[in-house]
CSV table of C-alpha atoms in Angstrom, one decimal:
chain,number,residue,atom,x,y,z
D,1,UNK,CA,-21.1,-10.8,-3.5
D,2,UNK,CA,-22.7,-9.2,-6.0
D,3,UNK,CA,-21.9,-5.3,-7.5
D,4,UNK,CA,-24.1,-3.4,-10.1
D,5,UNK,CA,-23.0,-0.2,-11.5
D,6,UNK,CA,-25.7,1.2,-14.4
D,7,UNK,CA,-26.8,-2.0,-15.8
D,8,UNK,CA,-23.9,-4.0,-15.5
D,9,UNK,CA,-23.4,-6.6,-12.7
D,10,UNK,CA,-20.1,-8.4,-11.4
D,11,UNK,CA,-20.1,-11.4,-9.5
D,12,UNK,CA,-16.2,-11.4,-8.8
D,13,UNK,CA,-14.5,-8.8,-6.7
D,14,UNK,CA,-10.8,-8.8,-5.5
D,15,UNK,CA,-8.9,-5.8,-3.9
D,16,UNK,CA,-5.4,-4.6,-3.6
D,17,UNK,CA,-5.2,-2.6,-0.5
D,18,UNK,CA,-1.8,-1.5,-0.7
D,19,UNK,CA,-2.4,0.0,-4.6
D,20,UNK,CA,-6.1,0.6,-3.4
D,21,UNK,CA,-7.2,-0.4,-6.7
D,22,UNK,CA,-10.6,-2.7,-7.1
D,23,UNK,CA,-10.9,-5.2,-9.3
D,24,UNK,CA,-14.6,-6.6,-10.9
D,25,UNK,CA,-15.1,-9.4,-12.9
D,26,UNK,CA,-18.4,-11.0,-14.9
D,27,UNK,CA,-17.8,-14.6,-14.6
D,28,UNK,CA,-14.5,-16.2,-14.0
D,29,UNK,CA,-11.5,-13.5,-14.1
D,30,UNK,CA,-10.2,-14.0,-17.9
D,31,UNK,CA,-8.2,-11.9,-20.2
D,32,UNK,CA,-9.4,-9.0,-22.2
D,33,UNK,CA,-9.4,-9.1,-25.9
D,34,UNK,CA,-9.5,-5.4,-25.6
D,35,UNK,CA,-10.0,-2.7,-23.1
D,36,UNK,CA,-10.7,1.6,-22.6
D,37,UNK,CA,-9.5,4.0,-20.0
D,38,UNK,CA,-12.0,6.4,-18.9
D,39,UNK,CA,-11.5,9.7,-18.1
D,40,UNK,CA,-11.0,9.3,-14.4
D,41,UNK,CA,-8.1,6.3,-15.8
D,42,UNK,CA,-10.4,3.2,-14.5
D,43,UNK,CA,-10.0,0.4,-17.3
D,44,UNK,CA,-12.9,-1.6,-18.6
D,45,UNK,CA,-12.1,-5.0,-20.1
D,46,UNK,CA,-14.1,-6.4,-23.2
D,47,UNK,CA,-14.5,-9.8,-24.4
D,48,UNK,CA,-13.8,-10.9,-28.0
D,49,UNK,CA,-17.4,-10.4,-28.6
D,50,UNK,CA,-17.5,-6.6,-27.2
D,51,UNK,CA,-18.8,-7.5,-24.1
D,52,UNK,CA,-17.5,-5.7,-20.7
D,53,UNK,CA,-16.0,-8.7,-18.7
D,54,UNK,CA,-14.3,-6.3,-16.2
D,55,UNK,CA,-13.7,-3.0,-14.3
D,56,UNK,CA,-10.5,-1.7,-12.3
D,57,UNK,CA,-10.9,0.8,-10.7
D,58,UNK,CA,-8.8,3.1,-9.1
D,59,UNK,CA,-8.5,5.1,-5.6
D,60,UNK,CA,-11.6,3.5,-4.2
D,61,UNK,CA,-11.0,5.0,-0.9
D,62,UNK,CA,-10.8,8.2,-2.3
D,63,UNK,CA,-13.4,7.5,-4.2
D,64,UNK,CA,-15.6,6.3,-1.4
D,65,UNK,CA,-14.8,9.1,1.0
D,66,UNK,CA,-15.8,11.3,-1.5
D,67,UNK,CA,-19.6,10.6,-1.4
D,68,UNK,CA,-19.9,9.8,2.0
């Protein structure tokens, strides 16, 4: 399965139903040289070269039932 948000794509999804948190890698998972909260306190996860390698995001549910 694939899942695009804006222009990024992530071929690896795994998801903790009891923290309801989703997780999205590019590629293999791998760990972050580096990494940014956004506003709504989802993490993205950079490479050593400044690439994003991977999203968590949190409340999906929530998240979901709000735009349905």
């Amino acid at each position: 399965m694939t899942i695009t948000i804006g222009q990024l794509s992530f071929d690896h999804a795994s998801y903790d139903a009891t923290g309801d948190v989703l997780y999205l890698h590019v590629g293999e998972p791998q760990a972050a040289a580096d990494s940014d909260e956004t506003p709504e306190g989802h993490v993205v996860r950079y490479d050593a070269a400044g690439r994003v390698i991977g999203l968590t995001i949190l409340g999906v549910k929530h998240l979901l039932d709000q735009h349905q």
